[in-house]
Short mmCIF file of C-alpha atoms in Angstrom, two decimals:
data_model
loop_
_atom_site.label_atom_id
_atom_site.label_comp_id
_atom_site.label_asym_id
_atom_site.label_seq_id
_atom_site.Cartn_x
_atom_site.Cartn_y
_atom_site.Cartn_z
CA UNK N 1 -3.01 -10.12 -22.59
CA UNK N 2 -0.11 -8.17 -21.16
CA UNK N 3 -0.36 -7.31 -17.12
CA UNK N 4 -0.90 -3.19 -17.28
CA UNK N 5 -0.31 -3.37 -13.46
CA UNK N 6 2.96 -2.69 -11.25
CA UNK N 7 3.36 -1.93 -7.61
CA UNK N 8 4.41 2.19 -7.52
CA UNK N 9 6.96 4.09 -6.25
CA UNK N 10 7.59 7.95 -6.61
CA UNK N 11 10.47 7.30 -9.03
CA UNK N 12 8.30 5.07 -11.00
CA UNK N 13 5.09 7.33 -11.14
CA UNK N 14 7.19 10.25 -12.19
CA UNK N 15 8.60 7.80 -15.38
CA UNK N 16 5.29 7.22 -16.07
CA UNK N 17 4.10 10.40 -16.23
CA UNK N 18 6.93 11.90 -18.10
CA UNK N 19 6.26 9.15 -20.68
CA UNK N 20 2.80 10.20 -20.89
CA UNK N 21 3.60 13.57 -21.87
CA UNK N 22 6.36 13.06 -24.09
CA UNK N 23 6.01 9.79 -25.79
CA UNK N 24 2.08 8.58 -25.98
CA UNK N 25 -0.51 10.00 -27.42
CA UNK N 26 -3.90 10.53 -25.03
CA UNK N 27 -7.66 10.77 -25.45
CA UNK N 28 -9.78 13.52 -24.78
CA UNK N 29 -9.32 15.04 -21.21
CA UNK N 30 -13.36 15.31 -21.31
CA UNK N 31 -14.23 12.40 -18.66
CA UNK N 32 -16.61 14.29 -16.68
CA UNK N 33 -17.81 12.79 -12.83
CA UNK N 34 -21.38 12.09 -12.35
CA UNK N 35 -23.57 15.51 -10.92
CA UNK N 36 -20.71 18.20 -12.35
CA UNK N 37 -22.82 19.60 -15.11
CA UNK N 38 -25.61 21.32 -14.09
CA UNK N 39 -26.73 23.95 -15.82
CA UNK N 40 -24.05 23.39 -19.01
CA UNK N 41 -24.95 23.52 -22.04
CA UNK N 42 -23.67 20.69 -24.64
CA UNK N 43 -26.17 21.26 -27.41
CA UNK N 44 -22.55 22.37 -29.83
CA UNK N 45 -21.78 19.21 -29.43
CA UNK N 46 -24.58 17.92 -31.24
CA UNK N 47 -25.33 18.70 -35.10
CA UNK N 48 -29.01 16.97 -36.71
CA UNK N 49 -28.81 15.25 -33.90
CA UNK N 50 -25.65 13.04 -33.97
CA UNK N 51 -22.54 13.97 -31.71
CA UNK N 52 -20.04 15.67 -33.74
CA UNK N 53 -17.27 16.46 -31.68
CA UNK N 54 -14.98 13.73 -31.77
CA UNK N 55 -12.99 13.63 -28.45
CA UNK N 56 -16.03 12.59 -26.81
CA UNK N 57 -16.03 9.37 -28.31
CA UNK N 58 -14.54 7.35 -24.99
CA UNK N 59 -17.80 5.86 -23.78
CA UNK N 60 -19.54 2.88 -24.56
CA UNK N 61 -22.23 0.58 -23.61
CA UNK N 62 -21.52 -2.66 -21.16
CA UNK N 63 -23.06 -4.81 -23.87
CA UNK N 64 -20.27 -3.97 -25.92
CA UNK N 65 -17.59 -5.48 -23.62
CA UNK N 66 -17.29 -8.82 -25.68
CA UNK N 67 -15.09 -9.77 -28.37
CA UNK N 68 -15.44 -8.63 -32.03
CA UNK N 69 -17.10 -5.60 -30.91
CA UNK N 70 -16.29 -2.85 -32.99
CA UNK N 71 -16.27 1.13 -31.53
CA UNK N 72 -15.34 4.75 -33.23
CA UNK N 73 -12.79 6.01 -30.30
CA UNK N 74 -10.80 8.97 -31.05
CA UNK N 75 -6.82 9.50 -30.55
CA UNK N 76 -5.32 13.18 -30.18
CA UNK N 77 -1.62 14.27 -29.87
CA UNK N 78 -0.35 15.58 -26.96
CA UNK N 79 1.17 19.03 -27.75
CA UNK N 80 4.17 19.25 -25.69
CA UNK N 81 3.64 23.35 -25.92
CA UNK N 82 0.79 22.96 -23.29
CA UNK N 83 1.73 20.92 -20.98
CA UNK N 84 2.11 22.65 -17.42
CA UNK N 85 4.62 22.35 -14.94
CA UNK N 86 5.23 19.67 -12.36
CA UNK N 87 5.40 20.98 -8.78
CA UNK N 88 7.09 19.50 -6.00
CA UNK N 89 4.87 19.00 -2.98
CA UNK N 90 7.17 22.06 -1.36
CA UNK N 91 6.24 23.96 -4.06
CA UNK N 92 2.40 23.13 -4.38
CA UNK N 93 1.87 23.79 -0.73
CA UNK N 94 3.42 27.16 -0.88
CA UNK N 95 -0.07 28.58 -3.21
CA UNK N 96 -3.31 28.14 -2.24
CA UNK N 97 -6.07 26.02 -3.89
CA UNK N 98 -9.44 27.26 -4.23
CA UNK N 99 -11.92 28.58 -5.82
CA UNK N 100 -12.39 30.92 -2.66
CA UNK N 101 -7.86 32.12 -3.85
CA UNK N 102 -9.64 32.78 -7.27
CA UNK N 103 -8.47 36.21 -7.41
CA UNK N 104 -5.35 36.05 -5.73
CA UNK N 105 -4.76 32.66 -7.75
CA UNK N 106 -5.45 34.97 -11.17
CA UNK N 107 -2.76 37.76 -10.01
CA UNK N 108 -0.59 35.10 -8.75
CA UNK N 109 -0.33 33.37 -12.43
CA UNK N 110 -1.33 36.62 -14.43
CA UNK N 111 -3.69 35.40 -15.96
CA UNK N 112 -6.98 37.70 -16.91
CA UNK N 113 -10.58 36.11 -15.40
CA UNK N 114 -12.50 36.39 -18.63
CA UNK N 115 -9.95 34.28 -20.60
CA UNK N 116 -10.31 30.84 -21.39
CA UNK N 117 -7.79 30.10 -18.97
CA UNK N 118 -9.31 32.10 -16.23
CA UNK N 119 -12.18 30.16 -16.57
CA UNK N 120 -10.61 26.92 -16.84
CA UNK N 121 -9.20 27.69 -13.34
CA UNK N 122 -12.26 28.55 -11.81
CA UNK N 123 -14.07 25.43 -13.59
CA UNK N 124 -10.95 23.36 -12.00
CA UNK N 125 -11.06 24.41 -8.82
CA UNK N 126 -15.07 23.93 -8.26
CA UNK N 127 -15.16 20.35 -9.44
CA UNK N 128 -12.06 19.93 -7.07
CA UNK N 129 -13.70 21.82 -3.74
CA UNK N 130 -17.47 19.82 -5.17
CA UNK N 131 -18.59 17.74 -3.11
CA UNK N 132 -19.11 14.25 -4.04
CA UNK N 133 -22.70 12.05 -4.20
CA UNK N 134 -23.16 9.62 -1.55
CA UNK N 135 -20.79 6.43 -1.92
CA UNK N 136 -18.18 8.83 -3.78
CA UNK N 137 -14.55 9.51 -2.64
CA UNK N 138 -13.31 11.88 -4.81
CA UNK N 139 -9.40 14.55 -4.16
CA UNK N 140 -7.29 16.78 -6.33
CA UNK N 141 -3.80 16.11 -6.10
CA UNK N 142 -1.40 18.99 -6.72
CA UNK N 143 1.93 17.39 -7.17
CA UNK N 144 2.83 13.78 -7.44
CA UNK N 145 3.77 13.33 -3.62
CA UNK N 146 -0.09 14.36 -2.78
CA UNK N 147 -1.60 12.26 -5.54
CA UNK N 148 0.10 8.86 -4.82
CA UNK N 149 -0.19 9.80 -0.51
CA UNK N 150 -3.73 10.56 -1.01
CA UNK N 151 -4.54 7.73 -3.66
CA UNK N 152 -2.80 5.65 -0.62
CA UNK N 153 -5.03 6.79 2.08
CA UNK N 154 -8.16 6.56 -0.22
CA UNK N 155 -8.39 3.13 -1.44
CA UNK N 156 -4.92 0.96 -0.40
CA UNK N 157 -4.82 0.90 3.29
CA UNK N 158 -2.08 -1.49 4.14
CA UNK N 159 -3.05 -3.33 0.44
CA UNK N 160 -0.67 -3.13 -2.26
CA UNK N 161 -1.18 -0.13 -4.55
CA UNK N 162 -1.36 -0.86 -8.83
CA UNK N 163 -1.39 1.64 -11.22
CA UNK N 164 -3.28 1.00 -14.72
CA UNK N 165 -2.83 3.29 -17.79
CA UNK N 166 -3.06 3.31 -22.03
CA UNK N 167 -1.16 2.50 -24.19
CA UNK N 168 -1.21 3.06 -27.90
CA UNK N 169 1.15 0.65 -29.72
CA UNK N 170 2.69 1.04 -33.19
CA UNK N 171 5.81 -0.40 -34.70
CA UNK N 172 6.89 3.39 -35.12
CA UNK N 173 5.59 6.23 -33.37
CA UNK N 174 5.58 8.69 -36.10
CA UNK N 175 2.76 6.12 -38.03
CA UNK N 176 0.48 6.60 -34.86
CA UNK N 177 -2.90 7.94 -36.72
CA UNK N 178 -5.16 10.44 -34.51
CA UNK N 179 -7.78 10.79 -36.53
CA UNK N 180 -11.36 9.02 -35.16
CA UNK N 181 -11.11 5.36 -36.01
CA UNK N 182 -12.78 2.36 -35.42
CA UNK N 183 -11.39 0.04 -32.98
CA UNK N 184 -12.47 -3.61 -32.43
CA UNK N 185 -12.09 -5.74 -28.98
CA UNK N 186 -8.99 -8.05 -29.89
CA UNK N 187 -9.84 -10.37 -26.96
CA UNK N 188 -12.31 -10.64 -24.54
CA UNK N 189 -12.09 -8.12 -21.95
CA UNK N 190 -11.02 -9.01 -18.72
CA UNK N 191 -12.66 -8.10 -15.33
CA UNK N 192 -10.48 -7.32 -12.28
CA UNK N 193 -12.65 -8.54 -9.81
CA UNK N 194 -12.31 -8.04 -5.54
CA UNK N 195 -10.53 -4.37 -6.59
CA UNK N 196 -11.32 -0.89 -5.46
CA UNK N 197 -10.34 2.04 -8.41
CA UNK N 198 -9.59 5.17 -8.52
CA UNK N 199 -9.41 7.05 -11.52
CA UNK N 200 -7.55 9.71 -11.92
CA UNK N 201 -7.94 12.79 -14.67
CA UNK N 202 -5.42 16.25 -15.29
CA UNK N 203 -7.15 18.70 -15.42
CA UNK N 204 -6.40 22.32 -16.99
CA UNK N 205 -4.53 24.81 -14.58
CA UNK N 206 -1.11 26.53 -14.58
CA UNK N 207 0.70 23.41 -13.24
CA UNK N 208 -0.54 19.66 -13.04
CA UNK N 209 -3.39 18.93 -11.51
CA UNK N 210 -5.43 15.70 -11.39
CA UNK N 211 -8.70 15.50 -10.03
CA UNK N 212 -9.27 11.39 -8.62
CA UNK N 213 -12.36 9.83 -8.04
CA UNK N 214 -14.19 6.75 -7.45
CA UNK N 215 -16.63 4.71 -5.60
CA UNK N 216 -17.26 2.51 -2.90
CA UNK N 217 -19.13 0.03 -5.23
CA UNK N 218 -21.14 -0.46 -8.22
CA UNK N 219 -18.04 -0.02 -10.85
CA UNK N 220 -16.80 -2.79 -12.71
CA UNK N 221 -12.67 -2.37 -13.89
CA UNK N 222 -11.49 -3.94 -16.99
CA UNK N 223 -8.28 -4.91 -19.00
CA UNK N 224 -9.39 -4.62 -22.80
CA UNK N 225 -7.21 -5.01 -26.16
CA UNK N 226 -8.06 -3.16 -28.90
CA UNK N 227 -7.11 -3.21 -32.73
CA UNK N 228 -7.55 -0.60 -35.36
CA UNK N 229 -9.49 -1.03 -38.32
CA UNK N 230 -6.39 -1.35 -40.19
CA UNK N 231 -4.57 -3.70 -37.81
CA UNK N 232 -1.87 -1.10 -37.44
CA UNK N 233 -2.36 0.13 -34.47
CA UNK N 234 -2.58 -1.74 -30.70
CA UNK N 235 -4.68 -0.57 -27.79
CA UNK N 236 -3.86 -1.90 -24.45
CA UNK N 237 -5.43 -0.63 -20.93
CA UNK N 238 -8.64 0.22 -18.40
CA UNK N 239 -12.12 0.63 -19.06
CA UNK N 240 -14.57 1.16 -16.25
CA UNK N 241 -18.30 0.44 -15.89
CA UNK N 242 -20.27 2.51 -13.78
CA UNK N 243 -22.88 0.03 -13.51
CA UNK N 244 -25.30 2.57 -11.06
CA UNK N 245 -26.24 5.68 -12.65
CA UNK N 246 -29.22 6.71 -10.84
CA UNK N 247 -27.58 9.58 -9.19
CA UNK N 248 -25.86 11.19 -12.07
CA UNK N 249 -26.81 14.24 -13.38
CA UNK N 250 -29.79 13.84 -16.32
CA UNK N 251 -27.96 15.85 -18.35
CA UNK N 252 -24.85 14.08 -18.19
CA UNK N 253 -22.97 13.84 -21.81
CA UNK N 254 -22.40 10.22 -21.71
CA UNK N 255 -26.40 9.79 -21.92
CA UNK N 256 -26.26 11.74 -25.12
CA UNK N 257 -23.73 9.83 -26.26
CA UNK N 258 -25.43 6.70 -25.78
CA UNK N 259 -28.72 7.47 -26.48
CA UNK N 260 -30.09 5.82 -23.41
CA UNK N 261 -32.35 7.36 -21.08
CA UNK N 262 -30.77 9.06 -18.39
CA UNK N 263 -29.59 7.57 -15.13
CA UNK N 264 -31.35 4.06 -16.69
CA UNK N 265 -28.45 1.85 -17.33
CA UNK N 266 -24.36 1.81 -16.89
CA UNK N 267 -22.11 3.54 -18.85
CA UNK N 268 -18.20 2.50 -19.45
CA UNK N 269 -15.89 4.64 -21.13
CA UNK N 270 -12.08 4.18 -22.09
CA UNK N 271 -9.16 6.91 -20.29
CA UNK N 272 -7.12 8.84 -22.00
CA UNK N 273 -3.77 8.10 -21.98
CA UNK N 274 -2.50 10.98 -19.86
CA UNK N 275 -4.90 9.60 -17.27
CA UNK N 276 -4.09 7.12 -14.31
CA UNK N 277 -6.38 4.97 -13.06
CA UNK N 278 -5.11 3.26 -9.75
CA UNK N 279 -6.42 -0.18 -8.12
CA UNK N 280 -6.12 -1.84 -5.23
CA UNK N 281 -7.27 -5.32 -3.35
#
């Protein structure tokens, strides 16, 4: 299995993320941390009882990290049309960011509070002011600058600073299927053991915006290779295993998902591609 890990730079996060956008394909932006929703309501997700919406299929059960296991995971396009800005740390210091700016945020981008984007925003900048659960670290970063400084100061120290992220591999890009699929582990997984992870998610708002968080222990970081049913397509990158759930919310989706009891037993799940998850010694 391919190494997914390089030391970063600024130049070299800003490739990445530019070949994110434009080039891959990514998974549904719907990883959600552990106590962020109470009081939602997922039962549309749900039809006679089986989970119908497809972009939620990114988590899975730790028994299930073993060769020849095979998983429905779903694939969407990235649609270039909706992808936000990139701000320069000048430029992302200059506007305020939180949910207490809500108004003058709204003005600022002209954007109405009732609309979906409105309330995106709002939604955005609550999980981002939220405060973690005990043993959580947990930042927004608002331009690349803040992200990598902050991802840094969070988990690297003086260590040496990775960055992990997925791949979808084809022998042409325009065959690349998004439809739901099932995938099958190709090899074994592989655990990164003696690391601390951070994983990082962009979030909707008027520019980028990725919310980053992790935990002291209890999570479990792992290379996997994946195949598609129809051996055309190649998955290569991170899962993660939060191994200690007793402090997530009971109504968390991945439960559901699952159909375990809630806060009884880990729960992994796969990142979409236009997530980063960082790692460090």
């Amino acid at each position: 299995m391919a190494s997914l890990q390089f030391s970063v730079t600024f130049s070299a996060l800003l490739f990445l993320l530019l070949s994110l956008w434009v080039v891959e394909a990514h998974t549904s932006r719907k990883l959600i941390s552990n106590n962020e929703q109470e009081g939602q309501n997922i039962s549309h997700l749900f039809k006679d009882g089986e989970f119908e919406d497809p972009t939620m299929y990114m988590f899975f059960k730790i028994n299930d990290l073993k060769l020849g296991t095979k998983l429905p995971i779903y694939f969407n396009k990235n649609d270039l049309r909706k992808v936000p800005p990139l701000l320069t740390r000048q430029e992302a210091d200059l506007i305020p960011f939180s949910e207490s700016k809500l108004d003058f945020l709204l003005n600022h981008f002209s954007i109405s509070k009732d609309s979906p984007q409105g309330k995106a925003m709002k939604e955005t900048l609550q999980r981002c002011d939220f405060k973690g659960i005990e043993g959580e670290y947990k930042f927004c970063g608002t331009s690349l600058e803040s992200m990598l400084d902050l991802a840094k100061k969070t988990i690297a120290s003086n260590a040496d600073l990775k960055v992990m992220t997925t791949k979808v591999m084809v022998q042409d890009q325009n065959t690349i299927s998004y439809a739901l699929h099932n995938y099958t582990f190709a090899e074994a997984p592989k655990e990164l053991e003696g690391i601390k992870v951070l994983g990082c998610h962009r979030m909707p708002y008027p520019y980028v915006v990725y919310y980053c968080h992790g935990h002291e222990s209890g999570t479990k970081v792992f290379e996997v290779n994946l195949v598609s049913e129809d051996g055309k397509q190649l998955v290569v990158g991170p899962a993660v295993c939060h191994m200690d759930t007793s402090m997530w919310n009971a109504d968390h989706v991945a439960f559901k998902v699952l159909k375990i009891e809630p806060r009884s037993a880990p729960v992994c799940h796969f990142f979409p591609l236009d997530n980063i998850v960082w790692v460090a010694k």
